Short mmCIF file of C-alpha atoms and ligand atoms in Angstrom, two decimals:
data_model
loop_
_atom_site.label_atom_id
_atom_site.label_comp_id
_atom_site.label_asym_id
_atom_site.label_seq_id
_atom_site.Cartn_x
_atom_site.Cartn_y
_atom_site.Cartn_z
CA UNK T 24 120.54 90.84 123.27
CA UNK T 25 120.66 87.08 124.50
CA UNK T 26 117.66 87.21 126.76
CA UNK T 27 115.44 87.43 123.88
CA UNK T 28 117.56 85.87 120.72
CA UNK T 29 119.08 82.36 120.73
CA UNK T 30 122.99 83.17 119.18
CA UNK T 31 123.59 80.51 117.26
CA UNK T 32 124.25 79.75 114.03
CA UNK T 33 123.67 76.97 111.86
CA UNK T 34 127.54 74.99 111.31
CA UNK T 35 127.10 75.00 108.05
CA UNK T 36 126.13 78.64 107.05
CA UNK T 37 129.56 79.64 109.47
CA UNK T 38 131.43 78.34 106.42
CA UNK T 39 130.17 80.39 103.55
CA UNK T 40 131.41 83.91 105.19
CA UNK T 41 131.99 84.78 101.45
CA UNK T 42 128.69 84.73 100.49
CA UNK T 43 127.07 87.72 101.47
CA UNK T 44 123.50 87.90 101.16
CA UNK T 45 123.18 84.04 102.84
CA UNK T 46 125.66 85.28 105.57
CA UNK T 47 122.68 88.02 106.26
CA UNK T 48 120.20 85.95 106.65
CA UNK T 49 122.64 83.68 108.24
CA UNK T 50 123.16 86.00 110.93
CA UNK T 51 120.20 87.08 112.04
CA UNK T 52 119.65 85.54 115.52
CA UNK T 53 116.91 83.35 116.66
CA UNK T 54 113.97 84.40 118.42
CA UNK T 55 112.63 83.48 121.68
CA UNK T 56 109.28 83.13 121.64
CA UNK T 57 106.02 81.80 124.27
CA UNK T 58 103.38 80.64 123.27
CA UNK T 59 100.80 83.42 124.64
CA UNK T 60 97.51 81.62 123.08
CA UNK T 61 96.83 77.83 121.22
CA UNK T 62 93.30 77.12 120.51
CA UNK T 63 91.48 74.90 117.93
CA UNK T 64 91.04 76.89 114.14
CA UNK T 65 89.61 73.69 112.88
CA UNK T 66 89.45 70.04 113.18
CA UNK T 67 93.14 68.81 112.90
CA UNK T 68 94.66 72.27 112.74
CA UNK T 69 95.56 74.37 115.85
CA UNK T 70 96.90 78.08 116.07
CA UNK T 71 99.56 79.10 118.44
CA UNK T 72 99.95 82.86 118.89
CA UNK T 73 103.15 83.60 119.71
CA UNK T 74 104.95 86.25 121.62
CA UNK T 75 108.14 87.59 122.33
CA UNK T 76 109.42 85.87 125.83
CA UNK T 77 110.26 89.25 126.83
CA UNK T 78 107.56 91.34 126.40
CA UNK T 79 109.88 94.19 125.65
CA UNK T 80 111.42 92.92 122.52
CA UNK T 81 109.78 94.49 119.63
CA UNK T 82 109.42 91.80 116.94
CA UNK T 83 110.53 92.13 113.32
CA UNK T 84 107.70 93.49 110.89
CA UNK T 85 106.84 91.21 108.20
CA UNK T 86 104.57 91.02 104.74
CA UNK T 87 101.75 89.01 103.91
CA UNK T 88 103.50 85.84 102.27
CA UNK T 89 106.38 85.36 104.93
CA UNK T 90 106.77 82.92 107.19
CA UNK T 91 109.22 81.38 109.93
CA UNK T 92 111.48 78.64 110.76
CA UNK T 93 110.05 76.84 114.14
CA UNK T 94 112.77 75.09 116.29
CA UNK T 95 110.96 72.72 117.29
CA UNK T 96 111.67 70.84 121.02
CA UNK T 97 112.27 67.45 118.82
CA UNK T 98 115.11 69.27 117.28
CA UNK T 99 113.65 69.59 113.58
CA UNK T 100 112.78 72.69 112.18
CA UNK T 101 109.77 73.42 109.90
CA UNK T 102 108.40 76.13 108.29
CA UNK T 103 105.66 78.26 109.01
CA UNK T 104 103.27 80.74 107.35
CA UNK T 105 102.15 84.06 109.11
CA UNK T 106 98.79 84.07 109.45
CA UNK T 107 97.65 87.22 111.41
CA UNK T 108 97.49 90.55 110.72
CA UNK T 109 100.89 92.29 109.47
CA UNK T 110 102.17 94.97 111.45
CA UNK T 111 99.26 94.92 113.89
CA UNK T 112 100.12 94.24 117.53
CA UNK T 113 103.62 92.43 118.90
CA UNK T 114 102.95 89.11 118.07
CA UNK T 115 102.79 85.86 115.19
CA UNK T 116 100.19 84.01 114.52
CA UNK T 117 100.84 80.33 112.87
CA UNK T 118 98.29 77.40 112.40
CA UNK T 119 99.06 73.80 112.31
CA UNK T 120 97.81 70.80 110.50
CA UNK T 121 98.37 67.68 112.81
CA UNK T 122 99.48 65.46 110.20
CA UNK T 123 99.83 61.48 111.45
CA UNK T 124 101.30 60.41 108.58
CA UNK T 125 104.21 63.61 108.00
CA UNK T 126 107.24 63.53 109.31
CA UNK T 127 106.78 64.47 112.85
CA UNK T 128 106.84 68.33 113.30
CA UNK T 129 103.26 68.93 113.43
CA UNK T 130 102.82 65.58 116.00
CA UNK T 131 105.78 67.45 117.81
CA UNK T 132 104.03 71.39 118.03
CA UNK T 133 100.51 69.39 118.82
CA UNK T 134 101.32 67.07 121.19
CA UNK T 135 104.02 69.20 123.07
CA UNK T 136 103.91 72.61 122.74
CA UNK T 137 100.94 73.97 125.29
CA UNK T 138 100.38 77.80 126.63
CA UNK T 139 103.56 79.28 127.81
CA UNK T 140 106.34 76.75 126.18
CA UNK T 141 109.15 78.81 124.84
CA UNK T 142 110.12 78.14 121.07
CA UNK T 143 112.85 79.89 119.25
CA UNK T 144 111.90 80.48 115.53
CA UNK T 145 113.95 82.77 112.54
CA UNK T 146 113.00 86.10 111.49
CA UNK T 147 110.27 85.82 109.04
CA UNK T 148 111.37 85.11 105.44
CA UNK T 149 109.05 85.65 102.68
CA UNK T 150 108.05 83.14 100.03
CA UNK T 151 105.42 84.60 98.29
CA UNK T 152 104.50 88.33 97.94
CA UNK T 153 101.96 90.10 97.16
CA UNK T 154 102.49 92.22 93.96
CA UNK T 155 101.59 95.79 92.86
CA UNK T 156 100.01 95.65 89.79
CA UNK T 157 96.98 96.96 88.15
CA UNK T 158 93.94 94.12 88.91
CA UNK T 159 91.86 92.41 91.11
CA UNK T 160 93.47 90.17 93.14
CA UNK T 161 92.03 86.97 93.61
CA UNK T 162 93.15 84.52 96.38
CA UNK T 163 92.28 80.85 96.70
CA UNK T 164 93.08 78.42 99.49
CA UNK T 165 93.00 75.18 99.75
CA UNK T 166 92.46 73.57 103.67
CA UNK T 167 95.33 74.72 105.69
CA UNK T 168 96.55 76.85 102.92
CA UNK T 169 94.73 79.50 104.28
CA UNK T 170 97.30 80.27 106.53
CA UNK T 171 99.16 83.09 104.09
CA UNK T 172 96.04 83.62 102.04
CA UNK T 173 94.37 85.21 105.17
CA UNK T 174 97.93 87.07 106.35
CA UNK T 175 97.43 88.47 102.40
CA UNK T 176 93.33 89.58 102.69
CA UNK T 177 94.20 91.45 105.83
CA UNK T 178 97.20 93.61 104.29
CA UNK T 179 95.09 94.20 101.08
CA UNK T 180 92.10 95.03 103.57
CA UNK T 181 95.35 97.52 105.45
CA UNK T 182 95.60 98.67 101.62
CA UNK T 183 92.24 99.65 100.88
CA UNK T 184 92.51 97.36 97.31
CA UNK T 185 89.49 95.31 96.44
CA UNK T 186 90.03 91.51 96.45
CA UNK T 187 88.32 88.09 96.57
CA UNK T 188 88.89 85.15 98.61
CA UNK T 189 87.80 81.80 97.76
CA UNK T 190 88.37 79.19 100.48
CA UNK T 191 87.82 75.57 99.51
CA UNK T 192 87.79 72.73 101.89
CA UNK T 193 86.07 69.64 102.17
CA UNK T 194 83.67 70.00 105.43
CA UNK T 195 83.06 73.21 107.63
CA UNK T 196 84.82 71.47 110.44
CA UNK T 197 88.08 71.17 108.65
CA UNK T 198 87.94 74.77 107.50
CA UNK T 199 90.02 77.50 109.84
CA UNK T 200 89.13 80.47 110.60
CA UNK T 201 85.86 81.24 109.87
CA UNK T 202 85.57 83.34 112.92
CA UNK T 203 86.92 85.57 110.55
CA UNK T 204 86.43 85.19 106.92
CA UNK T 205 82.72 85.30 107.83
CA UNK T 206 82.27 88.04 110.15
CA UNK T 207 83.23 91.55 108.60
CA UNK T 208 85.35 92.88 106.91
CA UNK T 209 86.80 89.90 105.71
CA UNK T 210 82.95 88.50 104.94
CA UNK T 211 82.70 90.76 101.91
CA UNK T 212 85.40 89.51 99.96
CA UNK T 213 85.16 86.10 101.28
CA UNK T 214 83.48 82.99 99.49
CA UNK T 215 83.37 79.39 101.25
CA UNK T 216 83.12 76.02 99.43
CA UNK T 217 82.45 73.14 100.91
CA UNK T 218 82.55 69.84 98.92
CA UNK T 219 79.92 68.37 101.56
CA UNK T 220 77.64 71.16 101.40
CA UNK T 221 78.17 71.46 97.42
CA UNK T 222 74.43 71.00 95.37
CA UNK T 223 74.58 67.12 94.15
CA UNK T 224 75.68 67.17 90.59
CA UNK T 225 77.34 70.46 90.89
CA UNK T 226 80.45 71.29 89.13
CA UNK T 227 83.53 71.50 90.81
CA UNK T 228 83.58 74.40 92.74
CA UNK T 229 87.46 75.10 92.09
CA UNK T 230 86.42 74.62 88.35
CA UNK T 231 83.30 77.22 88.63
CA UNK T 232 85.72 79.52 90.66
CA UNK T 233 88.17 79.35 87.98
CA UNK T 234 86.24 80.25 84.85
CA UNK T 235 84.58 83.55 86.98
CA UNK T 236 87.53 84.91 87.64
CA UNK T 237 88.15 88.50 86.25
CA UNK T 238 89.77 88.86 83.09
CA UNK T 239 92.55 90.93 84.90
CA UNK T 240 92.24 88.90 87.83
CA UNK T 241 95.82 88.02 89.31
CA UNK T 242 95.57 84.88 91.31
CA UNK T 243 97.47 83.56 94.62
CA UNK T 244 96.97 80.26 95.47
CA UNK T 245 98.14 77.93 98.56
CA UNK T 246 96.96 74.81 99.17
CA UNK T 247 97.71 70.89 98.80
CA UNK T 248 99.79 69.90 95.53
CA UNK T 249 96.74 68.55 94.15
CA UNK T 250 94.72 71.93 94.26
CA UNK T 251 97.74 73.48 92.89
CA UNK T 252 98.34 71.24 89.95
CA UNK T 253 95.12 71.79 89.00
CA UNK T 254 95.05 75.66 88.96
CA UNK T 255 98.20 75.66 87.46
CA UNK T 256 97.06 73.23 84.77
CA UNK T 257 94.11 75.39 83.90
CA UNK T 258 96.12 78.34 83.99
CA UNK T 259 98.21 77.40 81.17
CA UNK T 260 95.31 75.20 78.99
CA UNK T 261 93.38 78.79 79.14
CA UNK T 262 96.83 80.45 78.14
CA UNK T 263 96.96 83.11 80.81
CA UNK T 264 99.76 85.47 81.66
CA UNK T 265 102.23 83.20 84.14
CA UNK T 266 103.20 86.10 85.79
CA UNK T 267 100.13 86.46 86.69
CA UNK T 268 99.89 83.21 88.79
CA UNK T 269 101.53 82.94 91.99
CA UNK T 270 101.58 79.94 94.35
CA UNK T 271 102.59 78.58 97.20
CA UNK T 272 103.01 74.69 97.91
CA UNK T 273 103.54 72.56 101.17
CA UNK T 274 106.02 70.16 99.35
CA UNK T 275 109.11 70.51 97.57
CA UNK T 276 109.06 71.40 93.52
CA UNK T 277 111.51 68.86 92.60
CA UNK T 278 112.38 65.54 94.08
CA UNK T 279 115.54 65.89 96.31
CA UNK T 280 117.52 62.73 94.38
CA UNK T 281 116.62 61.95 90.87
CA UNK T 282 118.77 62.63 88.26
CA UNK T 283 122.39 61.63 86.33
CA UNK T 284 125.07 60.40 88.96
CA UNK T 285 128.46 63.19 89.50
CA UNK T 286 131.30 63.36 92.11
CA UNK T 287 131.58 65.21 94.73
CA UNK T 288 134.85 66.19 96.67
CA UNK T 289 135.09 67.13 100.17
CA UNK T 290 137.73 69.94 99.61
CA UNK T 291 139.25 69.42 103.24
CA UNK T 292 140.52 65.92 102.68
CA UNK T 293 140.29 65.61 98.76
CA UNK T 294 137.64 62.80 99.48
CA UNK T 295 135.54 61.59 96.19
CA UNK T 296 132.23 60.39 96.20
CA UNK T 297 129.91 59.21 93.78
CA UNK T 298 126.48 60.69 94.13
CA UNK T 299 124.29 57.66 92.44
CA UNK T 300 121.33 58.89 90.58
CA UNK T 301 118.85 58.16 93.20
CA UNK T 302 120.74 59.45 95.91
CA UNK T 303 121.22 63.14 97.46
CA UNK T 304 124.83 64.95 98.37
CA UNK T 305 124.23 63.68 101.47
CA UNK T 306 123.40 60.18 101.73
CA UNK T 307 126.64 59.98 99.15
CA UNK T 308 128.49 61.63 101.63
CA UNK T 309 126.86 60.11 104.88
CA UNK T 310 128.07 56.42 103.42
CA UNK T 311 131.64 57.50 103.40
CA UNK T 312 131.80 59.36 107.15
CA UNK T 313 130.85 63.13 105.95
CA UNK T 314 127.84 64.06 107.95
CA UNK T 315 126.15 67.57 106.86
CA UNK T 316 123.28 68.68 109.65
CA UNK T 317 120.12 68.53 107.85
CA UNK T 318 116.67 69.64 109.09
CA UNK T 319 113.57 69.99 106.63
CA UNK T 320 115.79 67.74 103.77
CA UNK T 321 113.44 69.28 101.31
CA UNK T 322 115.38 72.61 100.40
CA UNK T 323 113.15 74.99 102.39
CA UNK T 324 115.06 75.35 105.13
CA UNK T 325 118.83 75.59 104.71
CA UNK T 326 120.43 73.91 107.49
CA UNK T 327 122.61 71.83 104.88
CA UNK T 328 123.54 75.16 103.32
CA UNK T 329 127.56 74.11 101.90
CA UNK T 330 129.84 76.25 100.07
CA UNK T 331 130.67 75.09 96.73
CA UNK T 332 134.95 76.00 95.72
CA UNK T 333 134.41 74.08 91.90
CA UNK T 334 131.67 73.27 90.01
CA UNK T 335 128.21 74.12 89.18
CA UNK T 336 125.10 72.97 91.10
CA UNK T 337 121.81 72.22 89.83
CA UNK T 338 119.51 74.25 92.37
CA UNK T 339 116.39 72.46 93.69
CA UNK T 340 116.03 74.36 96.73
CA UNK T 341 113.66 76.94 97.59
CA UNK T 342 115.56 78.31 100.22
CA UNK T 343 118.26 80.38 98.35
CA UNK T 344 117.22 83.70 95.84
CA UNK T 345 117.47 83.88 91.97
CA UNK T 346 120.41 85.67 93.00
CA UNK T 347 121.84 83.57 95.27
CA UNK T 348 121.35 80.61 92.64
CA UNK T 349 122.59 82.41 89.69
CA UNK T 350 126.03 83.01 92.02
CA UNK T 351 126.45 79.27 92.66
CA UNK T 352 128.75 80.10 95.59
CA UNK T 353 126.46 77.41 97.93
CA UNK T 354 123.88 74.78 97.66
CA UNK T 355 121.78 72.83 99.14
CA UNK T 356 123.09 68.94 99.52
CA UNK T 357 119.92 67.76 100.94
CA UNK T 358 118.01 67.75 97.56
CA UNK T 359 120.26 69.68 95.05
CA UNK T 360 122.58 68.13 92.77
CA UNK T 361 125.30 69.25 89.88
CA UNK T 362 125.49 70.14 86.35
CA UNK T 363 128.88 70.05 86.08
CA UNK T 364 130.51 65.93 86.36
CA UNK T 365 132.37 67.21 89.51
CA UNK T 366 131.52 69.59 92.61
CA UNK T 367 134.19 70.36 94.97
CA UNK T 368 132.60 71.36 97.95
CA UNK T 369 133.66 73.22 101.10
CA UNK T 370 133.71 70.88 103.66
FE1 FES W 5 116.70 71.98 104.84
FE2 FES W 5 118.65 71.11 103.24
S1 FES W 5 118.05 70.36 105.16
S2 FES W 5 117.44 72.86 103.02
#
C-alpha cells in the first residue's frame, strides 16, 4: 500500500535478483513514518517517537536488539536502535546523540526533524539478540548505548527472567532515560554510575562492575568503542566463554580500505581497476567514471550492495548474514575488499 510505504528500492540491490535472502530484505518497502513525540532524554541526545503516518498501518513487530534505517531529509541514511518497549503499542522509539563532529545525520534529525515531519525508515533489522540460555543476563551501557540495552531490559522484564543493568556515563545530565531505569520496574535491576558522582579514589566503576559479575553471567554490552575494547579485553584476559559476550558498537569492526591492492572488473564494459591498498571498491571505481550509491560507507547499511559474477570478497560489512557472506554472491564496495587477485563485479 503506497500511502503508508515508500516503493523504492535501492539501484543496487535491483541487480542481485539471484540472491535470495538480500532480495528479501531488499524488498521490503519503506515506511512512512511522523514523528508523533521528540523531547530531550539527556543532554545532547533527543528521542523521537515515531508513528505510522497513517494511523491504520500496523507496524512490523520487532526484538530487543533491532534497529532501523532512517532516511534522513539530507538524503543519508543511518542506523538506529529500538529503544522502547517491543511489541507494546504501534509505535518506535529511537534516541539521538547530536554529534558536531560525525558526519552529519544526527546534526540533520536534530536540527530538522521537529513534531509531525514525516521520515521513511526500513523494517527493523536486528543486530544483536538476546539469547536463550541458562544465566543471568547482565547488560551494560555505555552513554547513548543505552538505546538497545533498555529495548533488551524491557523484553526480559515481558519475559519474567531476572537481569541486571549497569548504565555508565560520565554526568547525570548526559545519561538518558532515567525516567525509567529509576522508577519501577526497571529500578530493581538497574544500577547507575556516574564518573562525577564516583567516591575520589574509587576504582573504575566498569572495572568493579566487571569482576561482580555472576559466574554464569552472560553479558551484552553497547556503548562507545572505548567501553567496548575494554570489556572485551577483560573478557578474554579472565578467559571467559566468547559466546558468552555479545556487543554492539557505533563504528565499523574493520577499516573500510586497508589491505593488499586487487582488480576489479566492471562486468558490463570489461573495465579494470586497480583497487590501491588504501583505497575502497569505490573510490577505485569512482576515479575511472563507475559511481556505486553509497550511504553509511561503513558496511551497516547496504546501499552499495553489488553482485559479484568472479571472485571472492573479503567481507567487512556488517550488513550481510554469515550466510549471506559464506555465499559470496554480493558485497559491500564501500569498505569490503577481495581475497582472490581479481573480482568481477556486476555492474
Ligand atoms: Fe552502506 Fe556500503 S554504503 S554498506
Amino acid at each position: 500500500d503506497d500511502r503508508h510505504a515508500v516503493q523504492e528500492l535501492p539501484r543496487c540491490l535491483c541487480r542481485i535478483l539471484p540472491i535470495e535472502v538480500s532480495l528479501d530484505r531488499a524488498m521490503s518497502p519503506l515506511l512512512r513514518m511522523r514523528v508523533a513525540a521528540r523531547w530531550q532524554a539527556a543532554e545532547g541526545i533527543d528521542a523521537f517517537e515515531l508513528a505510522p503516518a497513517d494511523p491504520a498501518h500496523t507496524l512490523p513487530p520487532y526484538e530487543a536488539g533491532a534497529h532501523v534505517d532512517v532516511h534522513l531529509p539530507n538524503g543519508h541514511v543511518r542506523q538506529y536502535s529500538l529503544c522502547g518497549k517491543p511489541g507494546i503499542g504501534n509505535r518506535y522509539r529511537i534516541a539521538v546523540l547530536k554529534e558536531e563532529q560525525g558526519r552529519g545525520g544526527s546534526r540533520c534529525l536534530h536540527d530538522t526533524v521537529a513534531v509531525d515531519a514525516t521520515l521513511a525508515i526500513s523494517a527493523p533489522r536486528r543486530a544483536c539478540r538476546l539469547q536463550s540460555r541458562d544465566g543471568i543476563k547482565v547488560l551494560f551501557a555505555g552513554g547513548v548505548g543505552i538505546t538497545p540495552i533498555l529495548a533488551m531490559a524491557y523484553e526480559l522484564l515481558g519475559r519474567g527472567e531476572p537481569f541486571e543493568l549497569h548504565y555508565f556515563a560520565r554526568t547525570r545530565a548526559r545519561a538518558a532515560f532515567l525516567d525509567e531505569l529509576l522508577a519501577p520496574p526497571l529500578a530493581q535491576a538497574a544500577s547507575l554510575h556516574l564518573d562525577d558522582e564516583s567516591a575520589p579514589g574509587a576504582p573504575p566503576a566498569l572495572d568493579a562492575a566487571l569482576r561482580a559479575l555472576p559466574a554464569d553471567g552472560e553479558l551484552y554490552a553497547c556503548g562507545p568503542a572505548g567501553f567496548l575494547d575494554r570489556i572485551s579485553g577483560w573478557w578474554q584476559r579472565e578467559g571467559l566463554a566468547p559466546e558468552r559476550f555479545h556487543f554492539e558498537s557505533f563504528v565499523p569492526a574493520a577499516p573500510s580500505g586497508d589491505g593488499a591492492p586487487f582488480e576489479v572488473e566492471v562486468a558490463s564494459s570489461g573495465l579494470r581497476v586497480t583497487v590501491a591498498p588504501q583505497e575502497t571498491v569505490v573510490e577505485a571505481l569512482a576515479r575511472c567514471g563507475v559511481e556505486v550509491p553509497v550511504s553509511c560507507e561503513q558496511g551497516i547499511c547496504g546501499t552499495c550492495l553489488t553482485g559479484i559474477k568472479e571472485g571472492i570478497p573479503e567481507h567487512r560489512d556488517q550488513y550481510l548474514t554469515e550466510q549471506e557472506h559464506a555465499a559470496n554472491q554480493c558485497f559491500t564496495p564501500c569498505c569490503s575488499r577481495a581475497r582472490s587477485p581479481r573480482l568481477v563485479l556486476d555492474l
